[in-house]
Amino acid sequence: PDLEKDLQQFATGITKGLDAWQRLQPYLVSWIYDQSRGQLGFGGTPEQRGPWILWAKQVNSSFPEGLFNTIALEKSIVEFASKASIEASNLVELVLILQCLQRGLVEWFDKLIYDAKVGAKLSISTFLTFATIWCQLANGFQARPRLTNSCFQVALQIFRAFSQQEYFPLYGGIFASFSGEYLQNALSYLDAPLQIVKGTQAKARILTLLGYSQQTLGENLKAMEFHKKALEIAQETEDKFCEIANLNHLSRTCVAMQDYSEAINYSQRALMFSRQIGDKKGEANALANLGFSEVFQARQQEMMETEIYENAINYLQQGLKLSESLGDGQSKSLCFSSLGIAFMVLEKPEEALLYLVGGWQAAQYSGDLYLQGLNLAYLAQAYYSLQNLEQAIFAGCLGMYLLEQIGANEWRQTAGLMVVLKGQLGEDFNDILDRKRSEILPVIGVDGYDYISELLVKYQQSL
């Protein structure tokens, strides 16, 4: 009787799921063309963007409808699941609905030939959004292990499919699609299903993504943990591209932790392996990391020999040249910003300026908010050193806002500089900000512009 009951539940769930998908299909991408919904993405309020409210109206079943409304209103999926009274048929129905939506969206985004970069960005966002939903449902169903396990299995299936895509973001880039709050929430759930599987290529790649996300959020120890585990699995599964990516990320994380000799060690290994297998993106990143680490180590050890710095800057310029030939906006932005930061460390703000402006432009093109914010933060310092206070305020306020939005710790450093400038300039600071309003609005909108003053207050109150 149990088997018969289970089969009946499956049959009911499949029938209802297919029926719901037929109603949803015409609305799969219609929300994208409704300009009143604002920019593409899965975050934000229901009025701003995202398909969830629209989809909730099409399904004729309380469980998926409740879930879609929960997501649209940014309420807790975990709490929703913990209170939901459902049977296996409801979960089967939801699996079908969400799988059809996810696959349909990815297929559609992957066909955006007019702008493959936008398509890839949206596909990445789709994979991660749907995986996060399943991880949060699993967490909510903790009191019902069978349901939790089923949700984890669906999440792992999504991870496997995602990890096989050629645009899988081994070097960052997921900050184009998520706000900091959403991402921090997602990161706290995404590693749970990975704990139930052994070392696979998919596991190594998802751990890589979790690692560099944690580093951006300032969680360097967590980042090290994820990258070391990912490196170990990548070596076991002979995924060379993933192995090189993790060596590069470990190098960058070591710089953040001021362990420059280890940073140099990791980047040298990444450079050697990438050249062995012809991984040009890995090589460009390794050159950037090696040069970057050497500049910081020489400065820490108070070395004055120009030859050491010339050597390091040569690595950075090689990396920049390589990333330009690849047309890889993200690696290019990393090399530009690394060169800019290196020249700031060497107290050469005029030279730094050229690279940091290029870095910001490349980061805008690739859509990486972290690199945009980082370049702007150092641009503000360069302009301040050159006493171009108007541009320092423009770059600083923008950089501070972008970094805070994705939860990156560096926003505080830039806020500190802005508070110093505000103290020096008094009311002139607000006048400059007002004059720059027309340049700031296209980047962060009216809400972002209004939030700048709040951020400065938030920083001062935290001191």
Coordinates of C-alpha atoms in Angstrom, one line a residue:
P1 CA 0.0 0.0 0.0
D2 CA 2.9 2.4 0.7
L3 CA 4.3 1.9 -2.7
E4 CA 0.9 2.3 -4.3
K5 CA 0.3 5.5 -2.3
D6 CA 3.8 6.8 -3.3
L7 CA 3.1 6.1 -7.0
Q8 CA -0.3 7.8 -6.8
Q9 CA 1.4 10.9 -5.2
F10 CA 4.0 11.0 -8.0
A11 CA 1.3 10.7 -10.7
T12 CA -0.7 13.5 -9.1
G13 CA 2.3 15.7 -8.8
I14 CA 3.5 15.1 -12.4
T15 CA 0.0 15.8 -13.7
K16 CA -0.4 19.0 -11.7
G17 CA 3.2 20.1 -12.5
L18 CA 2.7 19.7 -16.3
D19 CA -0.6 21.5 -16.1
A20 CA 1.0 24.4 -14.3
W21 CA 3.9 24.5 -16.7
Q22 CA 1.4 24.8 -19.7
R23 CA -0.1 27.9 -18.0
L24 CA 3.3 29.3 -17.2
Q25 CA 5.0 28.8 -20.5
P26 CA 3.6 31.9 -22.3
Y27 CA 4.9 34.0 -19.4
L28 CA 8.4 32.5 -19.2
V29 CA 10.1 35.6 -20.6
S30 CA 7.3 38.1 -21.0
W31 CA 8.3 39.9 -17.8
I32 CA 11.6 40.7 -19.5
Y33 CA 9.9 42.9 -22.1
D34 CA 7.8 44.8 -19.5
Q35 CA 10.1 47.8 -19.1
S36 CA 8.3 49.0 -16.0
R37 CA 9.9 46.1 -14.1
G38 CA 13.3 47.8 -14.4
Q39 CA 16.6 46.0 -14.8
L40 CA 16.9 42.3 -15.4
G41 CA 17.5 40.1 -12.4
F42 CA 15.9 38.1 -9.6
G43 CA 16.3 40.5 -6.7
G44 CA 14.4 43.6 -5.7
T45 CA 10.8 44.4 -4.9
P46 CA 7.9 42.9 -6.9
E47 CA 7.2 46.3 -8.5
Q48 CA 10.8 46.7 -9.6
R49 CA 11.8 43.5 -11.2
G50 CA 11.6 39.8 -11.4
P51 CA 9.0 37.4 -12.6
W52 CA 7.7 36.0 -9.3
I53 CA 4.5 37.9 -8.9
L54 CA 3.5 37.3 -12.5
W55 CA 4.2 33.6 -12.2
A56 CA 2.3 33.3 -8.9
K57 CA -0.8 34.4 -10.7
Q58 CA -0.5 31.7 -13.3
V59 CA -0.1 28.6 -11.1
N60 CA -3.3 27.1 -9.8
S61 CA -1.9 25.5 -6.7
S62 CA -1.4 27.0 -3.2
F63 CA 2.2 25.6 -2.5
P64 CA 4.0 27.0 -5.7
E65 CA 1.9 30.2 -5.5
G66 CA 2.8 30.7 -1.9
L67 CA 6.5 30.1 -2.7
F68 CA 6.5 32.6 -5.6
N69 CA 4.8 35.3 -3.5
T70 CA 7.3 34.7 -0.7
I71 CA 10.2 35.2 -3.1
A72 CA 8.7 38.3 -4.6
L73 CA 8.1 39.9 -1.3
E74 CA 11.6 39.0 -0.1
K75 CA 10.3 37.0 2.8
S76 CA 12.0 33.9 4.3
I77 CA 11.7 30.8 2.1
V78 CA 13.0 28.8 5.1
E79 CA 10.2 30.0 7.3
F80 CA 7.6 29.4 4.5
A81 CA 8.8 25.8 4.0
S82 CA 8.8 25.1 7.8
K83 CA 5.2 26.1 8.0
A84 CA 4.0 24.5 4.8
S85 CA 1.8 21.4 5.2
I86 CA 2.6 19.4 2.1
E87 CA 2.7 15.9 0.7
A88 CA 5.1 14.3 -1.8
S89 CA 2.7 15.2 -4.7
N90 CA 3.2 18.9 -3.9
L91 CA 6.9 18.6 -4.0
V92 CA 6.9 16.6 -7.2
E93 CA 4.7 19.4 -8.7
L94 CA 7.1 22.1 -7.6
V95 CA 10.1 20.2 -8.9
L96 CA 8.5 20.0 -12.4
I97 CA 7.5 23.7 -12.3
L98 CA 10.9 25.0 -11.2
Q99 CA 12.9 22.7 -13.4
C100 CA 10.9 23.8 -16.5
L101 CA 11.2 27.5 -15.6
Q102 CA 14.9 27.2 -14.9
R103 CA 15.7 25.2 -18.1
G104 CA 13.5 27.4 -20.2
L105 CA 15.2 30.6 -18.9
V106 CA 18.7 29.3 -19.3
E107 CA 17.9 28.1 -22.8
W108 CA 16.5 31.5 -23.7
F109 CA 19.4 33.5 -22.1
D110 CA 22.0 31.2 -23.8
K111 CA 20.5 32.2 -27.2
L112 CA 21.1 35.9 -26.6
I113 CA 23.5 36.1 -29.6
Y114 CA 23.3 39.9 -29.8
D115 CA 25.0 40.0 -26.4
A116 CA 26.5 36.7 -25.3
K117 CA 28.0 38.4 -22.1
V118 CA 24.5 39.6 -21.0
G119 CA 23.1 36.1 -21.7
A120 CA 25.8 34.4 -19.8
K121 CA 25.4 36.7 -16.8
L122 CA 21.6 36.0 -16.7
S123 CA 22.1 32.3 -17.1
I124 CA 24.6 32.3 -14.1
S125 CA 22.0 34.3 -12.1
T126 CA 19.3 31.8 -13.0
F127 CA 21.3 28.7 -12.0
L128 CA 22.3 30.2 -8.7
T129 CA 18.8 31.6 -7.9
F130 CA 17.1 28.3 -8.4
A131 CA 19.8 26.3 -6.6
T132 CA 19.4 28.8 -3.7
I133 CA 15.7 28.3 -3.6
W134 CA 16.1 24.5 -3.3
C135 CA 18.8 24.9 -0.6
Q136 CA 16.5 27.2 1.4
L137 CA 13.5 24.8 1.0
A138 CA 15.7 22.0 2.3
N139 CA 16.6 24.0 5.3
G140 CA 12.9 24.7 6.0
F141 CA 12.0 21.1 5.8
Q142 CA 14.6 20.0 8.4
A143 CA 11.9 18.3 10.5
R144 CA 11.0 16.1 7.5
P145 CA 14.3 14.4 6.3
R146 CA 12.8 12.8 3.2
L147 CA 11.7 16.2 1.9
T148 CA 15.1 17.8 2.8
N149 CA 17.0 15.1 1.0
S150 CA 14.8 15.5 -2.1
C151 CA 15.5 19.2 -2.2
F152 CA 19.2 18.7 -1.8
Q153 CA 19.2 16.2 -4.7
V154 CA 17.5 18.8 -7.0
A155 CA 20.1 21.5 -5.9
L156 CA 22.9 19.1 -6.7
Q157 CA 21.4 18.3 -10.1
I158 CA 21.4 22.1 -10.8
F159 CA 25.0 22.4 -9.6
R160 CA 26.1 19.6 -11.9
A161 CA 24.4 21.2 -15.0
F162 CA 25.8 24.7 -14.0
S163 CA 29.4 23.4 -13.5
Q164 CA 29.5 22.0 -17.1
Q165 CA 28.7 25.4 -18.7
E166 CA 31.6 27.0 -20.5
Y167 CA 30.6 30.4 -18.9
F168 CA 30.9 28.9 -15.3
P169 CA 32.4 31.8 -13.4
L170 CA 35.6 30.4 -12.1
Y171 CA 37.1 33.9 -11.6
G172 CA 34.2 35.8 -10.2
G173 CA 31.4 37.7 -11.8
I174 CA 28.4 36.6 -9.9
F175 CA 28.2 40.1 -8.3
A176 CA 26.7 41.3 -11.6
S177 CA 23.5 39.6 -10.6
F178 CA 23.0 39.8 -6.9
S179 CA 22.9 42.4 -4.1
G180 CA 25.1 41.9 -1.1
E181 CA 22.2 41.0 1.2
Y182 CA 20.8 38.5 -1.2
L183 CA 24.2 37.0 -1.8
Q184 CA 25.1 36.7 1.9
N185 CA 21.8 34.9 2.4
A186 CA 22.4 32.6 -0.5
L187 CA 26.0 31.7 0.5
S188 CA 24.8 30.6 3.9
Y189 CA 22.7 27.8 2.3
L190 CA 24.6 26.8 -0.9
D191 CA 27.3 24.7 0.7
A192 CA 24.8 22.5 2.6
P193 CA 24.0 20.0 -0.2
L194 CA 27.7 19.7 -1.0
Q195 CA 28.3 18.1 2.3
I196 CA 26.4 15.0 1.3
V197 CA 28.4 14.3 -1.8
K198 CA 32.0 13.1 -2.3
G199 CA 34.5 15.0 -4.3
T200 CA 33.2 15.7 -7.8
Q201 CA 34.0 18.2 -10.5
A202 CA 30.7 20.0 -9.8
K203 CA 31.5 20.2 -6.0
A204 CA 35.0 21.7 -6.7
R205 CA 33.6 24.3 -9.0
I206 CA 30.8 25.4 -6.6
L207 CA 33.2 25.5 -3.7
T208 CA 35.4 27.8 -5.9
L209 CA 32.5 30.2 -6.4
L210 CA 31.7 30.1 -2.7
G211 CA 35.3 30.8 -1.9
Y212 CA 35.8 34.0 -3.9
S213 CA 32.4 35.2 -2.9
Q214 CA 33.4 34.9 0.8
Q215 CA 36.6 36.7 0.1
T216 CA 34.7 39.6 -1.4
L217 CA 32.6 39.8 1.7
G218 CA 35.8 40.0 3.7
E219 CA 35.5 36.5 5.1
N220 CA 39.1 35.5 4.3
L221 CA 39.4 32.5 6.6
K222 CA 36.2 31.0 5.1
A223 CA 37.5 31.7 1.6
M224 CA 40.8 29.9 2.3
E225 CA 38.8 26.9 3.6
F226 CA 36.6 26.7 0.5
H227 CA 39.5 27.2 -1.9
K228 CA 41.8 24.7 -0.3
K229 CA 39.0 22.1 -0.4
A230 CA 38.2 23.0 -4.0
L231 CA 41.9 22.7 -4.9
E232 CA 42.1 19.3 -3.4
I233 CA 39.0 18.0 -5.2
A234 CA 40.1 19.6 -8.5
Q235 CA 43.4 17.8 -8.3
E236 CA 41.7 14.5 -7.5
T237 CA 39.2 14.9 -10.5
E238 CA 42.0 16.3 -12.8
D239 CA 40.0 19.5 -13.5
K240 CA 43.1 21.6 -14.4
F241 CA 41.2 24.8 -15.1
C242 CA 39.5 24.6 -11.7
E243 CA 42.8 23.8 -10.0
I244 CA 44.5 26.9 -11.6
A245 CA 41.6 29.1 -10.6
N246 CA 41.8 28.1 -7.0
L247 CA 45.6 28.6 -6.9
N248 CA 44.9 32.1 -8.2
H249 CA 42.1 32.8 -5.7
L250 CA 44.3 31.5 -2.8
S251 CA 47.0 33.9 -4.0
R252 CA 44.6 36.8 -3.9
T253 CA 43.2 35.8 -0.5
C254 CA 46.8 35.5 0.9
V255 CA 47.4 39.1 -0.2
A256 CA 44.2 40.2 1.6
M257 CA 45.6 38.4 4.7
Q258 CA 49.1 40.1 4.2
D259 CA 50.8 36.7 3.7
Y260 CA 52.7 37.8 0.7
S261 CA 55.3 35.0 0.4
E262 CA 52.4 32.4 0.3
A263 CA 50.6 34.6 -2.3
I264 CA 53.7 34.6 -4.5
N265 CA 54.0 30.8 -4.1
Y266 CA 50.4 30.1 -5.2
S267 CA 50.6 32.5 -8.1
Q268 CA 53.9 31.0 -9.3
R269 CA 52.2 27.6 -9.3
A270 CA 49.2 28.9 -11.1
L271 CA 51.5 30.5 -13.7
M272 CA 53.5 27.4 -14.3
F273 CA 50.4 25.1 -14.7
S274 CA 48.4 27.5 -16.8
R275 CA 51.3 27.8 -19.3
Q276 CA 51.7 24.0 -19.3
I277 CA 48.0 23.4 -20.4
G278 CA 47.5 26.7 -22.4
D279 CA 44.9 28.2 -20.0
K280 CA 45.3 31.8 -21.1
K281 CA 42.7 33.2 -18.6
G282 CA 44.4 31.4 -15.8
E283 CA 47.8 32.7 -17.0
A284 CA 46.5 36.4 -17.2
N285 CA 45.2 36.1 -13.6
A286 CA 48.4 34.4 -12.4
L287 CA 50.6 37.2 -13.9
A288 CA 48.4 39.8 -12.2
N289 CA 48.5 38.0 -8.9
L290 CA 52.3 37.4 -9.0
G291 CA 53.0 41.1 -9.8
F292 CA 50.5 42.3 -7.3
S293 CA 51.9 40.0 -4.5
E294 CA 55.5 41.1 -5.3
V295 CA 54.7 44.8 -5.1
F296 CA 53.1 44.3 -1.6
Q297 CA 55.9 42.1 -0.3
A298 CA 58.6 44.5 -1.5
R299 CA 56.7 47.4 0.2
Q300 CA 56.3 45.4 3.4
Q301 CA 60.0 44.6 3.5
E302 CA 60.8 48.2 2.7
M303 CA 62.8 47.3 -0.3
M304 CA 63.9 50.3 -2.3
E305 CA 65.5 48.6 -5.3
T306 CA 63.6 49.9 -8.4
E307 CA 64.5 46.6 -10.2
I308 CA 62.2 44.6 -7.8
Y309 CA 59.2 46.9 -8.6
E310 CA 60.0 47.0 -12.3
N311 CA 59.9 43.2 -12.3
A312 CA 56.6 43.1 -10.6
I313 CA 55.1 45.7 -12.8
N314 CA 56.3 43.8 -15.8
Y315 CA 54.3 40.8 -14.7
L316 CA 51.2 43.0 -14.3
Q317 CA 51.7 44.5 -17.7
Q318 CA 52.1 41.0 -19.3
G319 CA 48.8 40.0 -17.6
L320 CA 47.1 43.1 -18.9
K321 CA 48.3 42.5 -22.5
L322 CA 47.2 38.9 -22.4
S323 CA 43.7 39.7 -21.0
E324 CA 43.3 42.4 -23.7
S325 CA 44.1 39.9 -26.4
L326 CA 41.5 37.5 -24.9
G327 CA 38.9 40.2 -24.8
D328 CA 38.2 39.1 -21.2
G329 CA 36.8 42.2 -19.4
Q330 CA 37.1 40.7 -16.0
S331 CA 40.7 39.6 -16.1
K332 CA 41.5 42.9 -17.9
S333 CA 39.9 44.9 -15.0
L334 CA 41.8 42.8 -12.4
C335 CA 45.1 43.6 -14.2
F336 CA 44.2 47.3 -14.6
S337 CA 43.2 47.7 -11.0
S338 CA 46.3 45.7 -9.8
L339 CA 48.6 48.0 -11.8
G340 CA 46.7 51.0 -10.4
I341 CA 47.0 49.8 -6.8
A342 CA 50.7 49.0 -7.4
F343 CA 51.4 52.5 -8.5
M344 CA 49.4 53.9 -5.5
V345 CA 51.6 51.8 -3.2
L346 CA 54.6 53.3 -5.0
E347 CA 53.1 56.7 -4.4
K348 CA 52.7 57.5 -8.1
P349 CA 49.1 58.6 -8.3
E350 CA 49.3 60.1 -11.8
E351 CA 50.3 56.8 -13.3
A352 CA 47.8 54.9 -11.1
L353 CA 45.0 57.1 -12.4
L354 CA 45.4 55.9 -16.0
Y355 CA 45.2 52.2 -15.0
L356 CA 42.3 52.7 -12.5
V357 CA 40.1 54.5 -15.0
G358 CA 40.8 51.7 -17.5
G359 CA 40.0 49.2 -14.7
W360 CA 36.7 50.8 -13.9
Q361 CA 35.7 50.9 -17.6
A362 CA 36.6 47.2 -18.0
A363 CA 34.7 46.2 -14.9
Q364 CA 31.6 48.1 -16.1
Y365 CA 31.8 46.1 -19.3
S366 CA 32.2 42.8 -17.5
G367 CA 29.5 43.7 -15.0
D368 CA 31.6 42.8 -11.9
L369 CA 30.4 45.1 -9.2
Y370 CA 33.3 44.2 -6.8
L371 CA 35.9 45.3 -9.3
Q372 CA 34.0 48.4 -10.2
G373 CA 33.8 49.4 -6.6
L374 CA 37.5 48.5 -6.0
N375 CA 38.7 50.6 -8.9
L376 CA 36.6 53.5 -7.9
A377 CA 37.8 53.3 -4.3
Y378 CA 41.4 53.6 -5.4
L379 CA 40.5 56.2 -8.0
A380 CA 39.2 58.4 -5.1
Q381 CA 42.6 58.0 -3.3
A382 CA 44.5 58.9 -6.5
Y383 CA 42.4 62.0 -7.1
Y384 CA 42.7 63.0 -3.4
S385 CA 46.5 62.6 -3.6
L386 CA 46.5 64.9 -6.7
Q387 CA 44.1 67.3 -4.9
N388 CA 41.3 66.9 -7.5
L389 CA 38.7 66.8 -4.8
E390 CA 35.7 67.0 -7.1
Q391 CA 36.6 63.8 -8.8
A392 CA 37.7 62.2 -5.5
I393 CA 34.2 62.8 -4.2
F394 CA 32.6 61.4 -7.3
A395 CA 34.7 58.2 -7.4
G396 CA 34.7 57.7 -3.7
C397 CA 30.9 58.0 -3.2
L398 CA 30.2 55.7 -6.1
G399 CA 32.8 53.1 -5.1
M400 CA 31.7 53.2 -1.4
Y401 CA 28.1 52.6 -2.5
L402 CA 28.8 49.7 -4.8
L403 CA 31.1 48.0 -2.3
E404 CA 28.6 48.3 0.5
Q405 CA 25.8 47.0 -1.7
I406 CA 27.6 43.7 -2.2
G407 CA 28.7 43.5 1.4
A408 CA 32.4 44.1 0.6
N409 CA 34.4 45.3 3.6
E410 CA 36.5 47.8 1.6
W411 CA 33.5 50.3 1.6
R412 CA 34.5 51.4 5.1
Q413 CA 38.0 52.6 3.9
T414 CA 36.5 54.7 1.2
A415 CA 33.8 56.1 3.6
G416 CA 36.6 57.1 5.9
L417 CA 38.2 59.2 3.1
M418 CA 34.8 60.8 2.2
V419 CA 34.2 61.7 5.9
V420 CA 37.7 63.4 6.0
L421 CA 36.8 65.3 2.8
K422 CA 33.4 66.3 4.2
G423 CA 35.2 67.6 7.4
Q424 CA 37.6 69.6 5.2
L425 CA 35.1 71.0 2.8
G426 CA 32.0 71.5 4.9
E427 CA 29.0 72.5 2.8
D428 CA 31.1 72.5 -0.4
F429 CA 31.1 68.7 -0.1
N430 CA 27.3 68.5 -0.6
D431 CA 27.5 71.1 -3.4
I432 CA 30.1 69.0 -5.3
L433 CA 27.9 65.9 -4.8
D434 CA 24.9 67.8 -6.1
R435 CA 26.9 68.9 -9.2
K436 CA 27.9 65.3 -9.8
R437 CA 24.3 64.0 -9.5
S438 CA 23.8 63.7 -13.2
E439 CA 26.9 61.5 -13.6
I440 CA 26.0 59.4 -10.6
L441 CA 22.4 58.7 -11.4
P442 CA 23.1 56.5 -14.6
V443 CA 25.3 54.2 -12.5
I444 CA 23.3 53.8 -9.2
G445 CA 19.9 55.5 -9.7
V446 CA 18.0 58.0 -7.5
D447 CA 17.8 55.6 -4.6
G448 CA 21.5 54.9 -4.7
Y449 CA 22.3 58.6 -4.8
D450 CA 20.0 59.3 -1.8
Y451 CA 21.7 56.5 0.1
I452 CA 25.2 58.0 -0.1
S453 CA 24.5 60.5 2.7
E454 CA 23.0 57.7 4.9
L455 CA 26.1 55.6 4.3
L456 CA 28.4 58.3 5.5
V457 CA 26.2 58.6 8.7
K458 CA 26.3 54.8 9.1
Y459 CA 30.1 54.8 8.9
Q460 CA 30.4 57.6 11.5
Q461 CA 28.0 55.9 13.9
S462 CA 30.0 52.7 13.7
L463 CA 33.3 54.3 14.8

